[in-house]
Amino acid sequence: MSEKTYFDQRNFENNIKLRQLLKELPIICSDYFLGIEPRTAVLTRLGYAQDLKIFFNYLHTECAEFVDIKDIRLFGYDHLKLVETFHIELFLNYLTAFEIDGVRYSNSEKTKARKLATIKSFFKYNYNKDRIPSDPASKVLSLKLHDKAIIRLESDEVSALLNNVEDGKGLSIRQKSLQNKTKLRDIAILTLFLGTGIRISELVGIDISDIHMDVNGFKITRKGGNQTILYFSDEVKVALEDYLDERAQNPLLDNEPALFVSLQNKRITVRAVQNLVKKYASITSPLKHITPHKLRSTYGTNLYKETNDIYVVAEVLGHKDINTTKKHYAAISDDIKRAAANKVSLRHKDE
């Protein structure tokens, strides 16, 4: 039997979490999750389950029609038939600021939109299965999302970021002591982000066997489980080789498949990478909230400027919908069009 990959293990753990969460939801939800399983990733279903738990808790605690239900697990199809459009609209308003067990929560426009999408999917499924006579969620208007300024690093900030990792500028004494042990790893991680635009989950999941230096390429697992090959520049190659040479000197890592490891000699976690990026970026660009995703945007920006081809950017970044790419890089497109306006002369200069 082949050894489980990072993504196999992650899916296994998420399936266990989903199974536990379903025990806290109405029994009628089980049919829904079985129905959507063939066309959704387990991480997506886990998010849906968390959204539905908040929704049913809202109905149970905030709506008079459902307060007599002793437990949301007893919420049945007869109760579902009583849910009307205005219940869902009030729920969206409730999400702006609410409290559960003394803990306060708030949701952004984007998070509200995702929860609405979950509810729409749930009611549509049950309506199509003739579990309910109508679909109240279908009448709820989609939320208008206001565009946010896209934050990315400028070229001089990219250089400064990598330089700061090398010399430890701005770090505390304690941080410098750790940085001396992880410098080559951290440079390789940031260089790979900035040089390929991969997602944080894709980076964490890379194994040494996925790297092929002879072709400057590596294999990654995309969202949804699809695998693809990406290529990197010689600059990225040098950073990876330097790190791999140092990694090879640690005998405790002989049987560790992960490319990037922690000081505990285990696969580095998503949280650790997030903290790593935050630590160095806050020194380089204190006014910008730089995350791994912003490094991905930085690469996408640079790639689009170099190629002027939105389809190439979409393919490399792994966007399934080209409109997602266009939305994120529309501002750059305007710059290109503005520059193109001066390319065509109407009169010859010697006239």
Short mmCIF file of C-alpha atoms in Angstrom, two decimals:
data_model
loop_
_atom_site.label_atom_id
_atom_site.label_comp_id
_atom_site.label_asym_id
_atom_site.label_seq_id
_atom_site.Cartn_x
_atom_site.Cartn_y
_atom_site.Cartn_z
CA MET A 1 0.00 0.00 0.00
CA SER A 2 1.43 3.41 -0.98
CA GLU A 3 2.14 5.96 1.73
CA LYS A 4 -0.51 8.61 2.28
CA THR A 5 0.31 12.04 0.91
CA TYR A 6 -0.16 15.28 2.82
CA PHE A 7 -3.41 15.88 0.93
CA ASP A 8 -4.68 12.36 1.60
CA GLN A 9 -4.07 12.91 5.30
CA ARG A 10 -5.69 16.34 5.23
CA ASN A 11 -8.78 14.97 3.49
CA PHE A 12 -8.96 12.12 6.01
CA GLU A 13 -8.86 14.55 8.93
CA ASN A 14 -11.44 16.85 7.34
CA ASN A 15 -13.77 13.90 6.74
CA ILE A 16 -13.53 13.05 10.45
CA LYS A 17 -14.29 16.68 11.35
CA LEU A 18 -17.25 16.71 8.98
CA ARG A 19 -18.60 13.47 10.43
CA GLN A 20 -18.44 14.93 13.94
CA LEU A 21 -20.07 18.17 12.85
CA LEU A 22 -22.93 16.34 11.14
CA LYS A 23 -23.82 14.87 14.54
CA GLU A 24 -24.57 18.42 15.70
CA LEU A 25 -26.76 19.25 12.69
CA PRO A 26 -30.36 18.27 11.89
CA ILE A 27 -30.66 14.72 10.60
CA ILE A 28 -32.11 16.07 7.35
CA CYS A 29 -28.69 17.54 6.54
CA SER A 30 -27.17 14.09 6.11
CA ASP A 31 -29.13 13.50 2.91
CA TYR A 32 -27.95 16.83 1.52
CA PHE A 33 -24.28 16.12 2.20
CA LEU A 34 -24.54 12.67 0.63
CA GLY A 35 -26.11 14.26 -2.42
CA ILE A 36 -23.40 16.87 -2.98
CA GLU A 37 -20.45 14.61 -2.12
CA PRO A 38 -19.65 13.49 -5.70
CA ARG A 39 -19.20 17.08 -6.94
CA THR A 40 -17.61 18.84 -3.98
CA ALA A 41 -14.33 18.64 -2.08
CA VAL A 42 -14.45 17.61 1.56
CA LEU A 43 -13.07 21.02 2.60
CA THR A 44 -16.01 22.65 0.80
CA ARG A 45 -18.51 20.38 2.53
CA LEU A 46 -16.91 21.12 5.89
CA GLY A 47 -17.41 24.84 5.25
CA TYR A 48 -21.04 24.22 4.26
CA ALA A 49 -21.63 22.27 7.48
CA GLN A 50 -20.22 25.10 9.59
CA ASP A 51 -22.42 27.61 7.76
CA LEU A 52 -25.57 25.50 8.22
CA LYS A 53 -24.87 25.09 11.92
CA ILE A 54 -24.85 28.86 12.35
CA PHE A 55 -28.03 29.16 10.26
CA PHE A 56 -30.00 26.56 12.21
CA ASN A 57 -28.78 27.98 15.51
CA TYR A 58 -30.06 31.37 14.34
CA LEU A 59 -33.49 29.95 13.47
CA HIS A 60 -33.62 28.16 16.81
CA THR A 61 -32.65 31.12 19.00
CA GLU A 62 -33.86 34.16 17.07
CA CYS A 63 -37.06 33.14 15.25
CA ALA A 64 -40.32 32.65 17.18
CA GLU A 65 -41.50 29.90 14.83
CA PHE A 66 -38.66 27.60 15.90
CA VAL A 67 -37.86 28.44 19.54
CA ASP A 68 -39.93 25.51 20.81
CA ILE A 69 -37.59 23.02 19.13
CA LYS A 70 -35.50 21.60 21.97
CA ASP A 71 -32.45 20.90 19.84
CA ILE A 72 -31.50 21.87 16.29
CA ARG A 73 -30.88 18.19 15.59
CA LEU A 74 -34.67 17.74 15.79
CA PHE A 75 -35.22 20.24 12.98
CA GLY A 76 -37.17 18.28 10.32
CA TYR A 77 -38.62 18.83 6.86
CA ASP A 78 -41.89 20.10 8.38
CA HIS A 79 -39.90 22.84 10.08
CA LEU A 80 -37.92 23.51 6.91
CA LYS A 81 -41.20 24.19 5.10
CA LEU A 82 -41.85 27.07 7.52
CA VAL A 83 -38.67 28.93 6.55
CA GLU A 84 -39.50 31.93 4.40
CA THR A 85 -37.43 34.35 2.38
CA PHE A 86 -37.48 37.01 5.09
CA HIS A 87 -35.97 34.55 7.60
CA ILE A 88 -32.93 34.21 5.36
CA GLU A 89 -32.72 37.96 4.76
CA LEU A 90 -32.83 38.60 8.52
CA PHE A 91 -30.15 35.96 9.00
CA LEU A 92 -27.83 37.84 6.64
CA ASN A 93 -28.39 40.97 8.70
CA TYR A 94 -27.74 38.98 11.89
CA LEU A 95 -24.36 37.87 10.54
CA THR A 96 -23.08 41.45 10.66
CA ALA A 97 -22.59 41.10 14.42
CA PHE A 98 -23.71 38.24 16.65
CA GLU A 99 -22.71 36.39 19.80
CA ILE A 100 -22.57 32.68 20.61
CA ASP A 101 -21.67 31.38 24.08
CA GLY A 102 -20.26 34.76 25.04
CA VAL A 103 -18.03 34.99 21.95
CA ARG A 104 -18.66 37.85 19.54
CA TYR A 105 -18.48 37.33 15.78
CA SER A 106 -18.75 39.51 12.70
CA ASN A 107 -18.75 38.69 9.01
CA SER A 108 -17.47 40.55 5.97
CA GLU A 109 -19.48 40.98 2.79
CA LYS A 110 -17.55 38.11 1.22
CA THR A 111 -18.23 35.78 4.16
CA LYS A 112 -21.94 36.66 4.12
CA ALA A 113 -22.07 35.91 0.40
CA ARG A 114 -20.47 32.51 0.97
CA LYS A 115 -22.99 31.64 3.68
CA LEU A 116 -25.85 32.73 1.43
CA ALA A 117 -24.47 30.47 -1.30
CA THR A 118 -24.52 27.57 1.18
CA ILE A 119 -28.14 28.24 2.13
CA LYS A 120 -29.18 28.59 -1.50
CA SER A 121 -27.52 25.26 -2.30
CA PHE A 122 -29.21 23.56 0.67
CA PHE A 123 -32.73 24.76 -0.15
CA LYS A 124 -32.34 24.17 -3.87
CA TYR A 125 -31.27 20.59 -3.22
CA ASN A 126 -34.24 19.89 -0.94
CA TYR A 127 -36.67 21.58 -3.32
CA ASN A 128 -35.39 19.53 -6.27
CA LYS A 129 -35.77 16.39 -4.14
CA ASP A 130 -39.41 17.36 -3.37
CA ARG A 131 -38.63 17.62 0.34
CA ILE A 132 -40.14 21.12 0.45
CA PRO A 133 -42.86 22.69 -1.74
CA SER A 134 -40.95 25.89 -2.54
CA ASP A 135 -37.44 27.36 -2.46
CA PRO A 136 -37.43 30.53 -0.32
CA ALA A 137 -33.68 31.05 -0.76
CA SER A 138 -34.05 31.46 -4.52
CA LYS A 139 -35.86 34.75 -3.93
CA VAL A 140 -33.04 36.25 -1.87
CA LEU A 141 -31.06 38.71 -3.95
CA SER A 142 -27.35 38.08 -4.25
CA LEU A 143 -25.25 40.37 -2.10
CA LYS A 144 -23.41 43.24 -3.74
CA LEU A 145 -19.71 42.95 -3.02
CA HIS A 146 -17.69 46.14 -3.01
CA ASP A 147 -14.33 45.86 -4.68
CA LYS A 148 -11.37 46.18 -2.35
CA ALA A 149 -8.05 47.65 -3.31
CA ILE A 150 -5.73 44.84 -4.38
CA ILE A 151 -2.64 44.87 -2.19
CA ARG A 152 0.60 43.60 -3.66
CA LEU A 153 4.30 44.26 -3.35
CA GLU A 154 6.17 46.58 -5.71
CA SER A 155 9.44 45.37 -7.23
CA ASP A 156 11.58 47.31 -4.76
CA GLU A 157 9.57 45.86 -1.87
CA VAL A 158 10.13 42.33 -3.18
CA SER A 159 13.87 42.90 -3.19
CA ALA A 160 13.75 44.45 0.28
CA LEU A 161 11.71 41.53 1.61
CA LEU A 162 14.22 38.93 0.44
CA ASN A 163 17.14 41.06 1.63
CA ASN A 164 15.60 41.33 5.08
CA VAL A 165 15.36 37.55 5.30
CA GLU A 166 19.03 37.27 4.45
CA ASP A 167 20.38 39.88 6.87
CA GLY A 168 17.71 39.71 9.60
CA LYS A 169 17.23 43.47 9.55
CA GLY A 170 14.48 44.60 11.93
CA LEU A 171 14.21 41.30 13.79
CA SER A 172 14.40 41.02 17.56
CA ILE A 173 17.31 39.20 19.21
CA ARG A 174 15.14 36.11 19.71
CA GLN A 175 13.85 36.24 16.13
CA LYS A 176 17.42 36.54 14.81
CA SER A 177 18.49 33.45 16.73
CA LEU A 178 15.73 31.48 15.02
CA GLN A 179 16.34 33.18 11.68
CA ASN A 180 19.90 31.89 11.64
CA LYS A 181 18.50 28.35 11.65
CA THR A 182 15.76 28.90 9.07
CA LYS A 183 17.17 31.58 6.75
CA LEU A 184 17.67 29.39 3.68
CA ARG A 185 14.30 27.71 4.19
CA ASP A 186 12.52 31.04 4.57
CA ILE A 187 14.19 32.49 1.48
CA ALA A 188 13.20 29.39 -0.51
CA ILE A 189 9.59 29.65 0.67
CA LEU A 190 9.24 33.35 -0.13
CA THR A 191 11.06 32.97 -3.45
CA LEU A 192 8.76 30.11 -4.45
CA PHE A 193 5.68 32.19 -3.57
CA LEU A 194 6.95 35.22 -5.47
CA GLY A 195 8.32 33.21 -8.38
CA THR A 196 5.42 30.85 -9.08
CA GLY A 197 2.27 32.29 -7.44
CA ILE A 198 1.30 29.03 -5.74
CA ARG A 199 -1.25 28.86 -2.94
CA ILE A 200 -0.15 28.30 0.64
CA SER A 201 -1.79 24.85 0.79
CA GLU A 202 0.02 23.89 -2.42
CA LEU A 203 3.36 24.99 -0.99
CA VAL A 204 2.90 23.17 2.32
CA GLY A 205 1.93 19.99 0.46
CA ILE A 206 5.04 19.80 -1.76
CA ASP A 207 7.23 16.73 -1.24
CA ILE A 208 10.90 16.50 -2.22
CA SER A 209 9.95 13.92 -4.85
CA ASP A 210 7.75 16.56 -6.52
CA ILE A 211 10.75 18.74 -7.36
CA HIS A 212 12.60 18.15 -10.65
CA MET A 213 15.61 20.42 -10.93
CA ASP A 214 16.58 19.11 -14.35
CA VAL A 215 13.55 20.81 -15.92
CA ASN A 216 13.03 23.58 -13.35
CA GLY A 217 9.62 22.15 -12.58
CA PHE A 218 7.56 20.73 -9.75
CA LYS A 219 4.27 18.95 -9.24
CA ILE A 220 1.54 20.48 -7.07
CA THR A 221 -1.94 19.46 -5.99
CA ARG A 222 -4.52 22.14 -6.74
CA LYS A 223 -7.75 22.89 -4.93
CA GLY A 224 -10.11 20.00 -5.60
CA GLY A 225 -7.26 17.49 -5.82
CA ASN A 226 -6.15 17.98 -9.42
CA GLN A 227 -2.42 17.79 -10.00
CA THR A 228 -0.43 19.96 -12.37
CA ILE A 229 3.15 20.84 -13.26
CA LEU A 230 4.53 24.35 -12.72
CA TYR A 231 7.90 25.72 -13.74
CA PHE A 232 10.25 28.11 -12.00
CA SER A 233 13.06 30.45 -12.96
CA ASP A 234 16.77 29.93 -12.36
CA GLU A 235 16.53 32.43 -9.50
CA VAL A 236 13.99 30.21 -7.75
CA LYS A 237 16.13 27.17 -8.57
CA VAL A 238 19.15 28.65 -6.79
CA ALA A 239 17.09 29.36 -3.65
CA LEU A 240 15.70 25.82 -3.65
CA GLU A 241 19.12 24.23 -4.21
CA ASP A 242 20.67 26.21 -1.37
CA TYR A 243 17.90 25.09 0.96
CA LEU A 244 18.00 21.46 -0.20
CA ASP A 245 21.78 21.31 0.32
CA GLU A 246 21.32 22.46 3.91
CA ARG A 247 18.32 20.16 4.45
CA ALA A 248 20.34 17.15 3.25
CA GLN A 249 22.79 17.65 6.12
CA ASN A 250 20.10 16.85 8.70
CA PRO A 251 19.98 13.04 9.16
CA LEU A 252 16.69 13.35 11.08
CA LEU A 253 15.00 14.29 7.78
CA ASP A 254 16.09 11.21 5.82
CA ASN A 255 12.60 9.70 5.98
CA GLU A 256 10.60 12.95 5.92
CA PRO A 257 8.96 13.42 2.48
CA ALA A 258 7.98 17.07 2.97
CA LEU A 259 10.04 19.69 1.15
CA PHE A 260 9.62 22.39 3.77
CA VAL A 261 9.97 21.39 7.41
CA SER A 262 9.80 23.07 10.80
CA LEU A 263 12.50 23.20 13.46
CA GLN A 264 10.77 20.13 14.88
CA ASN A 265 11.73 18.27 11.68
CA LYS A 266 8.12 17.86 10.59
CA ARG A 267 6.19 19.20 7.60
CA ILE A 268 5.73 22.93 8.09
CA THR A 269 2.15 23.98 8.83
CA VAL A 270 -0.03 26.54 7.07
CA ARG A 271 -0.08 28.65 10.24
CA ALA A 272 3.72 28.63 10.48
CA VAL A 273 4.04 29.84 6.88
CA GLN A 274 1.48 32.58 7.51
CA ASN A 275 3.45 33.74 10.55
CA LEU A 276 6.70 33.60 8.60
CA VAL A 277 5.33 35.86 5.85
CA LYS A 278 3.79 38.23 8.40
CA LYS A 279 7.06 38.52 10.34
CA TYR A 280 9.19 39.59 7.40
CA ALA A 281 6.54 41.56 5.52
CA SER A 282 5.66 43.70 8.54
CA ILE A 283 9.28 44.90 8.60
CA THR A 284 9.51 45.48 4.86
CA SER A 285 6.05 47.00 4.25
CA PRO A 286 4.49 47.95 7.61
CA LEU A 287 1.58 49.82 5.99
CA LYS A 288 0.52 46.83 3.91
CA HIS A 289 -1.16 43.72 5.30
CA ILE A 290 0.89 41.18 3.34
CA THR A 291 -0.20 37.53 3.43
CA PRO A 292 0.82 34.52 1.33
CA HIS A 293 -2.14 35.30 -0.92
CA LYS A 294 -0.79 38.82 -1.47
CA LEU A 295 2.51 37.29 -2.59
CA ARG A 296 0.47 35.21 -5.04
CA SER A 297 -1.16 38.42 -6.30
CA THR A 298 2.26 40.01 -6.65
CA TYR A 299 3.38 37.19 -8.92
CA GLY A 300 0.15 37.34 -10.93
CA THR A 301 0.64 41.07 -11.43
CA ASN A 302 4.21 40.66 -12.64
CA LEU A 303 3.29 37.76 -14.92
CA TYR A 304 0.48 39.74 -16.53
CA LYS A 305 2.71 42.76 -17.06
CA GLU A 306 5.31 40.56 -18.77
CA THR A 307 2.94 38.50 -20.94
CA ASN A 308 -0.14 40.74 -21.41
CA ASP A 309 -1.99 37.41 -21.60
CA ILE A 310 -4.78 36.95 -19.06
CA TYR A 311 -5.24 33.32 -20.13
CA VAL A 312 -1.64 32.46 -19.29
CA VAL A 313 -2.07 34.06 -15.86
CA ALA A 314 -5.29 32.12 -15.25
CA GLU A 315 -3.63 28.84 -16.25
CA VAL A 316 -0.54 29.34 -14.09
CA LEU A 317 -2.51 30.52 -11.06
CA GLY A 318 -5.01 27.69 -11.42
CA HIS A 319 -8.13 29.83 -11.82
CA LYS A 320 -11.01 27.75 -13.17
CA ASP A 321 -12.94 30.86 -14.22
CA ILE A 322 -11.15 33.43 -16.38
CA ASN A 323 -13.42 36.11 -14.91
CA THR A 324 -11.73 35.57 -11.54
CA THR A 325 -8.41 36.46 -13.13
CA LYS A 326 -9.85 39.46 -14.97
CA LYS A 327 -11.38 40.78 -11.76
CA HIS A 328 -8.10 40.66 -9.89
CA TYR A 329 -5.97 42.11 -12.67
CA ALA A 330 -8.36 44.60 -14.29
CA ALA A 331 -6.34 47.56 -13.02
CA ILE A 332 -3.23 46.28 -14.75
CA SER A 333 -5.25 45.78 -17.91
CA ASP A 334 -6.17 49.47 -17.77
CA ASP A 335 -2.48 50.38 -17.51
CA ILE A 336 -1.74 48.30 -20.60
CA LYS A 337 -4.61 49.88 -22.53
CA ARG A 338 -3.50 53.35 -21.45
CA ALA A 339 0.02 52.65 -22.69
CA ALA A 340 -1.36 51.23 -25.93
CA ALA A 341 -3.20 54.50 -26.60
CA ASN A 342 0.15 56.17 -27.36
CA LYS A 343 1.36 53.40 -29.66
CA VAL A 344 -0.66 54.48 -32.71
CA SER A 345 0.23 57.77 -34.44
CA LEU A 346 -2.37 59.57 -36.53
CA ARG A 347 0.12 61.88 -38.25
CA HIS A 348 3.67 61.24 -39.32
CA LYS A 349 6.07 63.37 -37.31
CA ASP A 350 7.67 64.87 -40.43
CA GLU A 351 4.37 66.26 -41.70
#
